[in-house]
Tab-separated table of C-alpha atoms in Angstrom:
chain	number	residue	atom	x	y	z
A	1045	MET	CA	13.019	-21.232	-17.103
A	1046	LEU	CA	15.856	-19.019	-15.824
A	1047	SER	CA	19.052	-20.811	-14.944
A	1048	ASP	CA	20.814	-20.260	-11.625
A	1049	GLN	CA	23.635	-18.649	-13.557
A	1050	VAL	CA	21.328	-16.000	-15.031
A	1051	VAL	CA	19.669	-15.257	-11.715
A	1052	HIS	CA	22.951	-14.907	-9.858
A	1053	SER	CA	24.599	-12.799	-12.538
A	1054	ASN	CA	21.843	-10.201	-12.281
A	1055	ILE	CA	22.019	-9.702	-8.533
A	1056	ARG	CA	24.600	-7.600	-6.748
A	1057	GLU	CA	24.557	-5.823	-3.424
A	1058	THR	CA	25.907	-2.338	-2.783
A	1059	ASN	CA	24.992	0.458	-0.381
A	1060	ASN	CA	22.255	-1.657	1.243
A	1061	PHE	CA	20.371	-2.070	-2.046
A	1062	ILE	CA	19.845	-5.353	-3.872
A	1063	PHE	CA	19.567	-5.149	-7.636
A	1064	GLY	CA	17.957	-8.043	-9.451
A	1065	ILE	CA	14.937	-9.247	-11.362
A	1066	THR	CA	11.974	-6.881	-11.036
A	1067	SER	CA	9.449	-8.635	-13.263
A	1068	VAL	CA	8.778	-11.736	-15.312
A	1069	ALA	CA	6.761	-11.574	-18.557
A	1070	LEU	CA	4.780	-14.565	-19.774
A	1071	GLU	CA	2.888	-15.083	-23.025
A	1072	THR	CA	-0.667	-16.304	-22.502
A	1073	GLU	CA	-3.404	-17.514	-24.807
A	1074	VAL	CA	-5.944	-15.214	-23.135
A	1075	ASP	CA	-5.492	-11.518	-22.458
A	1076	ALA	CA	-4.967	-11.092	-18.725
A	1077	LYS	CA	-6.297	-8.163	-16.741
A	1078	VAL	CA	-3.453	-6.226	-15.139
A	1079	ILE	CA	-3.866	-4.836	-11.626
A	1080	ALA	CA	-1.439	-2.258	-10.273
A	1081	PHE	CA	-0.889	-2.230	-6.517
A	1082	PHE	CA	0.348	1.141	-5.264
A	1083	GLY	CA	1.532	1.944	-1.772
A	1084	ASP	CA	4.185	1.367	0.867
A	1085	SER	CA	5.548	-1.712	2.676
A	1086	LEU	CA	2.057	-3.081	3.318
A	1087	THR	CA	1.786	-3.389	-0.456
A	1088	ASN	CA	5.442	-4.132	-1.124
A	1089	GLN	CA	5.449	-7.197	1.146
A	1090	GLY	CA	3.055	-8.830	-1.328
A	1091	TYR	CA	0.858	-10.750	1.088
A	1092	PHE	CA	-2.496	-9.151	0.327
A	1093	SER	CA	-1.724	-8.208	-3.283
A	1094	ASP	CA	-0.652	-11.739	-4.232
A	1095	SER	CA	-3.778	-13.064	-2.534
A	1096	VAL	CA	-5.978	-10.723	-4.584
A	1097	ILE	CA	-4.563	-12.133	-7.826
A	1098	ASP	CA	-4.740	-15.749	-6.632
A	1099	ASN	CA	-8.381	-15.365	-5.656
A	1100	LEU	CA	-9.361	-13.594	-8.857
A	1101	ASN	CA	-7.843	-16.409	-10.896
A	1102	LYS	CA	-9.599	-18.998	-8.744
A	1103	ARG	CA	-12.857	-17.245	-9.575
A	1104	GLY	CA	-12.174	-17.614	-13.299
A	1105	LEU	CA	-10.793	-14.159	-14.082
A	1106	VAL	CA	-7.384	-14.281	-15.773
A	1107	ALA	CA	-5.434	-11.625	-13.885
A	1108	THR	CA	-1.864	-10.604	-13.247
A	1109	SER	CA	-0.301	-7.643	-11.478
A	1110	PHE	CA	2.657	-5.412	-10.853
A	1111	ASN	CA	3.624	-4.201	-7.410
A	1112	ALA	CA	4.413	-0.494	-7.119
A	1113	GLY	CA	4.756	-0.565	-3.351
A	1114	ILE	CA	7.899	0.916	-1.796
A	1115	SER	CA	8.789	0.259	1.819
A	1116	GLY	CA	8.751	3.512	3.775
A	1117	ASN	CA	7.059	5.452	0.993
A	1118	ARG	CA	4.818	8.364	1.907
A	1119	LEU	CA	2.080	10.088	-0.061
A	1120	THR	CA	3.046	13.659	0.779
A	1121	CYS	CA	6.820	13.588	1.401
A	1122	ALA	CA	9.964	12.022	0.027
A	1123	GLY	CA	12.024	9.738	2.259
A	1124	SER	CA	13.689	11.641	5.073
A	1125	GLY	CA	14.678	11.331	8.705
A	1126	ILE	CA	17.132	9.282	10.737
A	1127	SER	CA	16.411	5.790	9.406
A	1128	ARG	CA	19.377	4.156	7.681
A	1129	TRP	CA	16.893	3.061	5.021
A	1130	LYS	CA	15.574	6.573	4.280
A	1131	ASP	CA	17.256	6.765	0.858
A	1132	SER	CA	15.243	3.735	-0.260
A	1133	PHE	CA	11.888	5.242	0.778
A	1134	GLY	CA	11.637	6.969	-2.591
A	1135	VAL	CA	10.074	10.200	-3.761
A	1136	ALA	CA	6.644	11.196	-2.500
A	1137	GLY	CA	3.891	8.926	-3.747
A	1138	ILE	CA	2.143	11.862	-5.342
A	1139	ASN	CA	5.250	12.462	-7.484
A	1140	ARG	CA	5.766	8.877	-8.661
A	1141	PHE	CA	2.194	7.770	-9.230
A	1142	GLN	CA	2.002	8.886	-12.856
A	1143	VAL	CA	5.225	7.190	-13.994
A	1144	ASP	CA	5.189	4.135	-11.724
A	1145	VAL	CA	1.505	3.315	-12.168
A	1146	VAL	CA	-0.638	5.305	-14.596
A	1147	ASP	CA	1.860	5.304	-17.476
A	1148	GLN	CA	2.042	1.494	-17.261
A	1149	LYS	CA	-1.645	1.407	-18.325
A	1150	PRO	CA	-3.034	-1.200	-15.928
A	1151	ASP	CA	-6.686	-2.232	-16.084
A	1152	LEU	CA	-7.198	-1.422	-12.395
A	1153	ILE	CA	-5.334	0.383	-9.626
A	1154	VAL	CA	-5.539	-0.667	-5.963
A	1155	SER	CA	-4.076	1.972	-3.651
A	1156	LEU	CA	-3.004	1.684	-0.006
A	1157	ILE	CA	-0.864	4.682	0.857
A	1158	GLY	CA	-0.757	7.338	3.557
A	1159	LEU	CA	0.004	5.322	6.676
A	1160	ASN	CA	3.703	6.253	6.674
A	1161	ASP	CA	2.685	9.919	6.529
A	1162	LEU	CA	1.420	9.297	10.062
A	1163	PHE	CA	3.887	6.630	11.201
A	1164	HIS	CA	7.195	8.453	10.537
A	1165	PRO	CA	6.726	12.044	11.799
A	1166	GLY	CA	7.894	12.561	15.360
A	1167	THR	CA	9.959	9.358	15.406
A	1168	GLY	CA	11.841	8.629	12.175
A	1169	SER	CA	11.324	12.092	10.681
A	1170	PRO	CA	10.498	15.605	11.968
A	1171	LEU	CA	7.080	16.041	13.562
A	1172	SER	CA	6.636	19.087	11.320
A	1173	GLU	CA	6.119	16.642	8.425
A	1174	LEU	CA	2.909	15.285	9.954
A	1175	PRO	CA	0.149	16.224	7.477
A	1176	THR	CA	-3.274	17.444	8.434
A	1177	LYS	CA	-6.375	15.568	7.301
A	1178	GLU	CA	-6.872	18.281	4.695
A	1179	GLU	CA	-3.338	17.867	3.337
A	1180	LEU	CA	-3.723	14.102	3.046
A	1181	ILE	CA	-7.013	14.530	1.216
A	1182	LYS	CA	-5.575	17.179	-1.123
A	1183	HIS	CA	-2.710	14.889	-2.130
A	1184	TYR	CA	-4.919	11.820	-2.453
A	1185	LYS	CA	-7.274	13.686	-4.760
A	1186	VAL	CA	-4.360	14.052	-7.175
A	1187	LEU	CA	-4.073	10.247	-7.410
A	1188	ILE	CA	-7.798	9.920	-8.035
A	1189	ASN	CA	-7.779	12.626	-10.694
A	1190	LEU	CA	-4.781	11.141	-12.518
A	1191	ALA	CA	-6.416	7.712	-12.599
A	1192	ASN	CA	-9.726	9.184	-13.760
A	1193	LYS	CA	-7.981	11.198	-16.478
A	1194	ALA	CA	-6.430	7.982	-17.793
A	1195	ASP	CA	-9.824	6.213	-17.512
A	1196	ILE	CA	-8.389	3.583	-15.135
A	1197	PRO	CA	-10.667	2.330	-12.334
A	1198	PHE	CA	-9.168	3.342	-8.983
A	1199	VAL	CA	-9.760	1.406	-5.759
A	1200	PRO	CA	-8.669	3.170	-2.551
A	1201	LEU	CA	-8.160	1.101	0.598
A	1202	THR	CA	-8.672	2.726	3.980
A	1203	LEU	CA	-5.682	3.057	6.311
A	1204	PRO	CA	-5.369	0.267	8.902
A	1205	PRO	CA	-4.648	0.974	12.597
A	1206	PHE	CA	-1.092	1.019	13.959
A	1207	ASN	CA	-1.226	1.578	17.713
A	1208	TYR	CA	1.540	-0.131	19.764
A	1209	SER	CA	3.954	0.012	16.802
A	1210	TYR	CA	7.430	1.484	17.241
A	1211	ASN	CA	9.691	3.504	14.946
A	1212	GLN	CA	13.349	4.079	15.765
A	1213	GLY	CA	12.678	2.714	19.247
A	1214	LYS	CA	9.852	5.165	19.962
A	1215	PRO	CA	6.076	4.651	20.008
A	1216	SER	CA	4.847	5.822	16.614
A	1217	TRP	CA	1.152	6.209	17.480
A	1218	THR	CA	-0.417	9.263	19.092
A	1219	GLU	CA	-3.997	10.366	19.640
A	1220	GLU	CA	-3.418	13.205	17.160
A	1221	LYS	CA	-2.326	10.762	14.458
A	1222	GLU	CA	-5.288	8.504	15.202
A	1223	ALA	CA	-7.672	11.442	14.790
A	1224	ILE	CA	-6.121	12.235	11.394
A	1225	ARG	CA	-6.299	8.594	10.303
A	1226	THR	CA	-9.940	8.301	11.365
A	1227	ALA	CA	-10.963	11.523	9.636
A	1228	PHE	CA	-9.069	10.629	6.464
A	1229	ASN	CA	-10.687	7.193	6.362
A	1230	GLN	CA	-14.098	8.779	6.758
A	1231	TRP	CA	-13.390	10.937	3.720
A	1232	LEU	CA	-12.071	7.947	1.757
A	1233	MET	CA	-15.314	6.127	2.396
A	1234	THR	CA	-17.134	8.865	0.469
A	1235	GLN	CA	-15.044	8.154	-2.626
A	1236	GLU	CA	-16.047	5.791	-5.404
A	1237	ASN	CA	-14.930	2.143	-5.123
A	1238	THR	CA	-13.308	2.517	-1.678
A	1239	ILE	CA	-12.852	-0.753	0.214
A	1240	ASP	CA	-12.863	-0.404	3.998
A	1241	ILE	CA	-10.051	-2.721	5.035
A	1242	ASN	CA	-9.720	-0.861	8.343
A	1243	ASP	CA	-12.981	-2.370	9.483
A	1244	MET	CA	-11.756	-5.836	8.438
A	1245	VAL	CA	-8.365	-5.811	10.156
A	1246	ARG	CA	-8.875	-3.815	13.370
A	1247	ASP	CA	-9.153	-5.408	16.784
A	1248	PRO	CA	-12.867	-5.623	17.666
A	1249	SER	CA	-12.108	-4.497	21.214
A	1250	ASP	CA	-9.646	-1.723	20.284
A	1251	LYS	CA	-10.144	0.140	17.011
A	1252	THR	CA	-6.659	1.680	17.237
A	1253	ARG	CA	-4.764	-1.603	16.785
A	1254	LEU	CA	-4.580	-4.518	14.365
A	1255	ALA	CA	-6.425	-7.692	15.284
A	1256	SER	CA	-4.007	-10.462	16.219
A	1257	ALA	CA	-4.988	-12.535	13.173
A	1258	PHE	CA	-3.723	-9.766	10.884
A	1259	ASP	CA	-0.722	-8.595	12.927
A	1260	SER	CA	2.775	-9.674	11.884
A	1261	GLY	CA	3.938	-8.945	15.422
A	1262	ASP	CA	5.120	-5.363	14.948
A	1263	HIS	CA	1.553	-3.969	15.115
A	1264	LEU	CA	2.028	-2.296	11.735
A	1265	HIS	CA	2.493	-4.890	8.992
A	1266	PHE	CA	0.130	-7.677	8.007
A	1267	SER	CA	0.981	-11.276	8.794
A	1268	GLN	CA	1.070	-13.635	5.830
A	1269	THR	CA	-2.148	-15.310	6.964
A	1270	GLY	CA	-3.812	-11.956	7.569
A	1271	GLY	CA	-2.706	-10.689	4.183
A	1272	GLU	CA	-4.161	-13.749	2.496
A	1273	ILE	CA	-7.497	-13.261	4.262
A	1274	LEU	CA	-7.517	-9.571	3.366
A	1275	GLY	CA	-6.616	-10.269	-0.269
A	1276	LYS	CA	-9.517	-12.665	-0.638
A	1277	ALA	CA	-11.924	-10.046	0.701
A	1278	VAL	CA	-10.536	-7.365	-1.617
A	1279	ALA	CA	-10.798	-9.711	-4.614
A	1280	GLU	CA	-14.425	-10.468	-3.805
A	1281	LYS	CA	-15.177	-6.753	-3.525
A	1282	ILE	CA	-13.510	-6.043	-6.884
A	1283	LEU	CA	-15.667	-8.687	-8.503
A	1284	TYR	CA	-18.779	-7.403	-6.728
A	1285	LEU	CA	-18.111	-3.897	-8.043
A	1286	SER	CA	-17.566	-5.324	-11.570
A	1287	LEU	CA	-14.368	-3.339	-11.978
A	1288	LEU	CA	-12.681	-5.828	-14.340
């Protein structure tokens, strides 16, 4: 067990960043399957990813994970714009995937990235950075190919809705962005092992917004309860697909 002294001595705050413990390693009697979660703040917040691991272990599969989600991260672009947090958004997902995920040699990769590519342009970053459906697909194919090359099963998650969310005090959703999200999700559904979380979390009466049970209140991020529900569904799908 870590003492308070050790924990406190490894944490310092400077320039809006907190440096501290990033992982804890435990020795087990049984080899655990390692799942990598890759994405943005929806992954980084840990609600659905933690629930996936909890539910896999409840079903008798010894599993652990590492979280490679970065708040504000985009698939196609590095952090930019007017947000005071832009320097923490990291390099483009396409440029960090190999080092942050593939090189760590997980047994499975679960990916939820691309929503910030739609959310930021026109509000927190220049509208010129809004990718087309074709650009999103081109970049996402790189992730798939890198995972396949390393012989690591890759599980894409469709992009959830985000209407009524705000960024830098401005509405972040537009009909153009919704059309891109819908078309990109349709393409994702043609890819192997894709799990359609969009269909799980959207409002039944309005496909452009999160259902209240999954909405944290900002119409973008999952609530803790919603994340737990989503994680259970993703875990069941992983087991159904026999990916571990």
